[in-house]
XYZ file of C-alpha atoms in Angstrom:
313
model
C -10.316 4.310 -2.934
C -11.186 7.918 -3.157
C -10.478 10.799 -5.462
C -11.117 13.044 -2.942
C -10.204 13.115 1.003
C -9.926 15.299 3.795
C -8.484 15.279 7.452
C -8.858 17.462 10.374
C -7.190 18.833 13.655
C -6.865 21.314 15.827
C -4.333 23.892 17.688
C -3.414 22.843 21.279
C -2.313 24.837 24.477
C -0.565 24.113 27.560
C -2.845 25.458 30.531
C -0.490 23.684 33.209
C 2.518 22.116 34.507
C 5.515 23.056 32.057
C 8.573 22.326 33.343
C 7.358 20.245 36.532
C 6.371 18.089 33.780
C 9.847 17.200 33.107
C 10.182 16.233 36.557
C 7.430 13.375 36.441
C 4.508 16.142 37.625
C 1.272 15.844 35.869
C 0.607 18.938 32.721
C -2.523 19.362 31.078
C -3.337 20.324 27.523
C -6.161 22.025 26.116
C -7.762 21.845 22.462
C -7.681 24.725 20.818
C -10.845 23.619 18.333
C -11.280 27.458 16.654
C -7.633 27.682 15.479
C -7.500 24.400 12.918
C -6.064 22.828 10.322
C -7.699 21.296 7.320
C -5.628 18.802 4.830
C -7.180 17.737 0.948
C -5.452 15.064 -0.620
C -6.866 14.814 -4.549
C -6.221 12.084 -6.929
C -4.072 13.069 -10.199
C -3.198 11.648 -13.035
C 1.010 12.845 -12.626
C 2.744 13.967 -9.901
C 3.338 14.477 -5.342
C 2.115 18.160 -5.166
C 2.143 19.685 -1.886
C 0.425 23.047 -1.983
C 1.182 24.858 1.927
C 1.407 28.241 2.909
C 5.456 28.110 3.267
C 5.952 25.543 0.212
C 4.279 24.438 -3.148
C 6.523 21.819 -4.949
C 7.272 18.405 -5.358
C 6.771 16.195 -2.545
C 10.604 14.724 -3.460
C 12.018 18.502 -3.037
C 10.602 19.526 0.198
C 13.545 20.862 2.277
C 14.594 20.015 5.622
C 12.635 21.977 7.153
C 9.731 19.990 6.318
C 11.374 16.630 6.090
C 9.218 15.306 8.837
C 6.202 15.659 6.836
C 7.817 14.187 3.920
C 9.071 11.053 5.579
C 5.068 10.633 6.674
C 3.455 11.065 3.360
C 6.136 8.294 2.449
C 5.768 5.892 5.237
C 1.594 5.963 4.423
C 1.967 5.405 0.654
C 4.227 2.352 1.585
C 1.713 1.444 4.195
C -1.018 1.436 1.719
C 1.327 -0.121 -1.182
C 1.133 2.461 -3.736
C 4.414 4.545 -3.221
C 3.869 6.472 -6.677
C 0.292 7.374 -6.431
C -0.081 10.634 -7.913
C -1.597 13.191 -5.697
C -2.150 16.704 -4.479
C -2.142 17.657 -1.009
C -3.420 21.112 0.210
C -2.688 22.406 4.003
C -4.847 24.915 5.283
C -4.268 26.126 8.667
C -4.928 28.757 11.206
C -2.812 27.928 13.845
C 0.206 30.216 14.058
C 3.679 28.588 13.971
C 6.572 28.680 16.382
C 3.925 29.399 18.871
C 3.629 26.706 21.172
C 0.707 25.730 19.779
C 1.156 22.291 18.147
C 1.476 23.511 14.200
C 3.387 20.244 13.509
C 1.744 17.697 15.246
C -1.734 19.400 14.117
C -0.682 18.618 10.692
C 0.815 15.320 10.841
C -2.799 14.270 12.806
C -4.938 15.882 9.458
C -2.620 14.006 7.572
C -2.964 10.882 8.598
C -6.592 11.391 8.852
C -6.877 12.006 5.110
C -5.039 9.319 3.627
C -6.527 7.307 5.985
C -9.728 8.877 4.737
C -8.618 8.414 1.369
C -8.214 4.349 1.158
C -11.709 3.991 3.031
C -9.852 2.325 6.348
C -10.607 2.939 9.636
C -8.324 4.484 12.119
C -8.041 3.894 15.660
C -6.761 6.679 18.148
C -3.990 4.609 18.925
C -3.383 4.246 15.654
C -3.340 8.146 14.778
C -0.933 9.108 17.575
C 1.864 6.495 16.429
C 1.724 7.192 12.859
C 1.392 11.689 13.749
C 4.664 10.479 15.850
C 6.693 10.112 12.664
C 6.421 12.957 11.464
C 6.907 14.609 15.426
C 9.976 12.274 16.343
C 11.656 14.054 13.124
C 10.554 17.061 13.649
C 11.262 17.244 17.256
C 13.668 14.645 18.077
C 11.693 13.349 21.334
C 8.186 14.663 21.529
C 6.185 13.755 24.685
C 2.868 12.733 22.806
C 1.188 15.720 24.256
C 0.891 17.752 21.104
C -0.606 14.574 18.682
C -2.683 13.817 21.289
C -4.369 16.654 22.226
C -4.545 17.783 18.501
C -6.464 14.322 18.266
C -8.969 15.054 20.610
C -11.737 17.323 21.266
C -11.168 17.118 24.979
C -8.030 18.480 27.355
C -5.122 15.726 27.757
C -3.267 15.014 30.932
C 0.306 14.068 30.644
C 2.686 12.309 32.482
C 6.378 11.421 31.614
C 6.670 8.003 30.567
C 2.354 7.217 30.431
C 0.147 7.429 27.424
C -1.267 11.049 27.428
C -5.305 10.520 28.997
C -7.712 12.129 27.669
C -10.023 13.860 30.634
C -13.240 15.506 31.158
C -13.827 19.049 30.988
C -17.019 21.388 31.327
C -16.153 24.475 31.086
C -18.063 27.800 30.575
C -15.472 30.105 29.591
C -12.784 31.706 27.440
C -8.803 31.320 27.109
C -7.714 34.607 25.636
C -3.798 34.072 24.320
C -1.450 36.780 23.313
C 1.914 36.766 21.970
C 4.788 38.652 23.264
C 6.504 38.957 20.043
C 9.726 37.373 21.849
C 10.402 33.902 20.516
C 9.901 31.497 23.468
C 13.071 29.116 24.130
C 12.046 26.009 25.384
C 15.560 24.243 25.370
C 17.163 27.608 27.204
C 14.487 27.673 29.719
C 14.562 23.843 30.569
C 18.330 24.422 30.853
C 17.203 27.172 33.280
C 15.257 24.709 35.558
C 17.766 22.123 35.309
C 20.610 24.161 37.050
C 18.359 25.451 39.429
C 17.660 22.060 40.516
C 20.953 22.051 40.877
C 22.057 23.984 42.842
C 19.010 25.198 45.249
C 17.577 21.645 45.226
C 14.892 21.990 47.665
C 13.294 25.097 46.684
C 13.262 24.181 43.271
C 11.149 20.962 43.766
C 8.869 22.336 45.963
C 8.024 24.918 43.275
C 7.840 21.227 40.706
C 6.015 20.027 42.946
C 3.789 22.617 43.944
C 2.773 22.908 39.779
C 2.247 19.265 40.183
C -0.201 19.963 43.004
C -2.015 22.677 41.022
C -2.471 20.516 37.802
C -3.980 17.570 40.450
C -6.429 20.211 41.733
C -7.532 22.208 37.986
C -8.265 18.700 36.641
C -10.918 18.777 38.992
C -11.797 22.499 38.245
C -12.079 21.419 34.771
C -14.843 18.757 35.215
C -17.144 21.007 36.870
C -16.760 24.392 35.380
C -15.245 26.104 37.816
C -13.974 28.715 36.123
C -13.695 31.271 39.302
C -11.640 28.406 40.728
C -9.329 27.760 37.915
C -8.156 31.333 37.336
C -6.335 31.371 40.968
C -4.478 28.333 39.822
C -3.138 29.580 37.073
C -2.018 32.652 38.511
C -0.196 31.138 41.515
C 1.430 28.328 38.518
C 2.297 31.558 37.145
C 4.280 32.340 40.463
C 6.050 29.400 40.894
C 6.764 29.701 36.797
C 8.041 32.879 37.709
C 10.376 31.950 40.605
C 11.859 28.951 38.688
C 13.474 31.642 36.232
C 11.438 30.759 33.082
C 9.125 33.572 32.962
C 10.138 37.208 30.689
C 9.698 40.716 31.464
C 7.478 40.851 28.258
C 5.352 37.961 29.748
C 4.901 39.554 33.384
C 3.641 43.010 31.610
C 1.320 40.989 29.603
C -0.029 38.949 32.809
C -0.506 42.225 34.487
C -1.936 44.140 32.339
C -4.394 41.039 31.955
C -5.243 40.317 35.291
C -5.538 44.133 36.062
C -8.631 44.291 32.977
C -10.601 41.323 35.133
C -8.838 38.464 34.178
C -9.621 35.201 36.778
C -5.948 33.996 36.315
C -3.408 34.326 33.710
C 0.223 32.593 32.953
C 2.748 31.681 30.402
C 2.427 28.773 28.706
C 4.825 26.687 26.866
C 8.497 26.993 27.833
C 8.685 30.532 28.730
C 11.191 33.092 28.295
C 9.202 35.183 25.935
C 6.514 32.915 24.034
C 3.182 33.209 24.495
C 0.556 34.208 27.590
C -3.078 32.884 28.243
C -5.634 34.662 30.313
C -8.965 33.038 32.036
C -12.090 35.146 32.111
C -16.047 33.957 31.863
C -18.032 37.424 30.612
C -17.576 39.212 27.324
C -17.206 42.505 29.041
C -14.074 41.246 31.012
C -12.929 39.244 27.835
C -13.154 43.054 25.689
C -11.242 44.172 28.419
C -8.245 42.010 28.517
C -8.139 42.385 25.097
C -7.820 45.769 24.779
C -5.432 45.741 28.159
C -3.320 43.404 25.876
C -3.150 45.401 22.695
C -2.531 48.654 24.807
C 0.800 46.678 26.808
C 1.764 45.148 23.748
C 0.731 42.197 22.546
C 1.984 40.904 19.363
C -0.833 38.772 18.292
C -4.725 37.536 20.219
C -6.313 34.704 19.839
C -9.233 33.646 21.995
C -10.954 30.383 22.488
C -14.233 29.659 24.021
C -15.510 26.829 25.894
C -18.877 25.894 26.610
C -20.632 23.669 29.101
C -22.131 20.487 27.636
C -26.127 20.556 27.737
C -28.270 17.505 28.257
């Protein structure tokens, strides 16, 4: 056993099919690798400290909030047999919260990968994903595996309702540039959105499912062979059929926009919609200076950006 042990993750994004993924269509994540999370667990002689941005304590008076974390650390000391070892655990993180961007399962996954870390065992992938499900199936109530296992991985995930989530290839010379509206994004109002538009204009509804469905088939492709120039488009028409289901904002159309008017190759919500978060596609700095600044000037709350490279050799 260690004194010392650390585990790492990463932020994640949706680039396609919310919603339609509901609705048995394919959605595909993307690693977020530059916004990351980085978890120290240190041997002491008395004491559960948790030391995180929004708590220090006791790991015993953690408050609901965090009780999904709580019930982890818990479940791994049992799983190890030493319930009382003494410890401090320190969370350091860059990914933002309430974003869309996989805060919780980020941290469960660094986590598990320290105290894994810390008793010297090895840990598979399928391992990692059920035990960063604890602390998500608390959290969350019903998480599709899409978050833990795209914070798990280096590489985008597809997902499918009721399949593992697949890790899949991507080569891809280019840079996701996100901004925040500054609206929180409500993913249980907009899926109640979809769900009585299904209703009651059944057939236009599922050919807009579908037709995300159909997009997600095609970028998957995109992805493999850095086509960027191919990808935007794809995300801008998801981004109309988004739009037409009733789960896009006025906040996020300005920000698309204003976006795709600096040079952007394609740009959409992602996440559930209504308010949330944007992403935008472009492959030169000059265009990616450009969005940015066409962001800032129509309002953007927050920018991140995340770039991808082609692999060499």
């Amino acid at each position: 056993m260690l004194k010392i042990a650390t585990g790492k993750s990463h932020a994640k994004i949706i680039l396609l099919g919310e919603h339609a993924v509901v609705y048995n269509e394919p959605a595909i994540a993307l690693p977020l690798p530059d916004l990351n999370m980085l978890v120290t667990v240190t041997k002491r002689d008395f004491g559960q400290i948790i030391l995180a941005e929004n708590y220090q304590g006791p790991l015993s008076e953690m408050t609901e909030a965090f009780e999904g974390i709580r019930q982890l650390i818990n479940r791994l000391l049992k799983f190890f047999k030493m319930p009382n070892l003494a410890f401090s655990l320190k969370i350091q993180s860059t990914i933002p919260l309430e974003r869309g961007m996989g805060s919780s399962a980020a941290t469960a996954v660094a986590i598990v990968r320290a105290f894994f870390a810390l008793f010297e065992t090895p840990l598979s992938n399928l391992e990692l994903q059920r035990w960063a499900n604890v602390e998500e199936s608390i959290t969350h109530g019903s998480p599709s595996g899409i978050d833990a296992a795209t914070a798990a991985h280096d590489v985008p995930v597809w997902f499918m309702k009721g399949n593992l989530p697949e890790p899949i290839a991507m080569d891809l010379d280019a840079t996701l540039i996100i901004a925040d509206t500054g609206v929180h994004g409500q993913t249980g109002l907009a899926v109640s959105v979809v769900r009585e538009q299904l209703q009651n204009d059944p057939i236009e509804t599922q050919n807009h499912l579908t037709a995300l469905g159909d997009l997600s088939r095609a970028a998957r492709n995109f992805l493999a062979k850095n086509s960027a120039d191919k990808l935007g488009p794809i995300m801008t028409t998801a981004q109309e059929h988004l739009d037409a289901i009733g789960v896009s904002h006025p906040y996020l159309n300005n920000l698309i926009n204003a976006a795709l008017e600096a040079g952007a190759l394609g740009a959409k919500l992602t996440g559930g919609g209504v308010g949330g978060a944007m992403l935008a596609l472009a492959d030169n700095h000059a265009d990616i200076e450009a969005i940015i600044a066409a962001l800032e000037k129509a309002g953007a709350r927050e920018i991140w950006v995340q770039k991808y490279q082609v692999k060499r050799g």
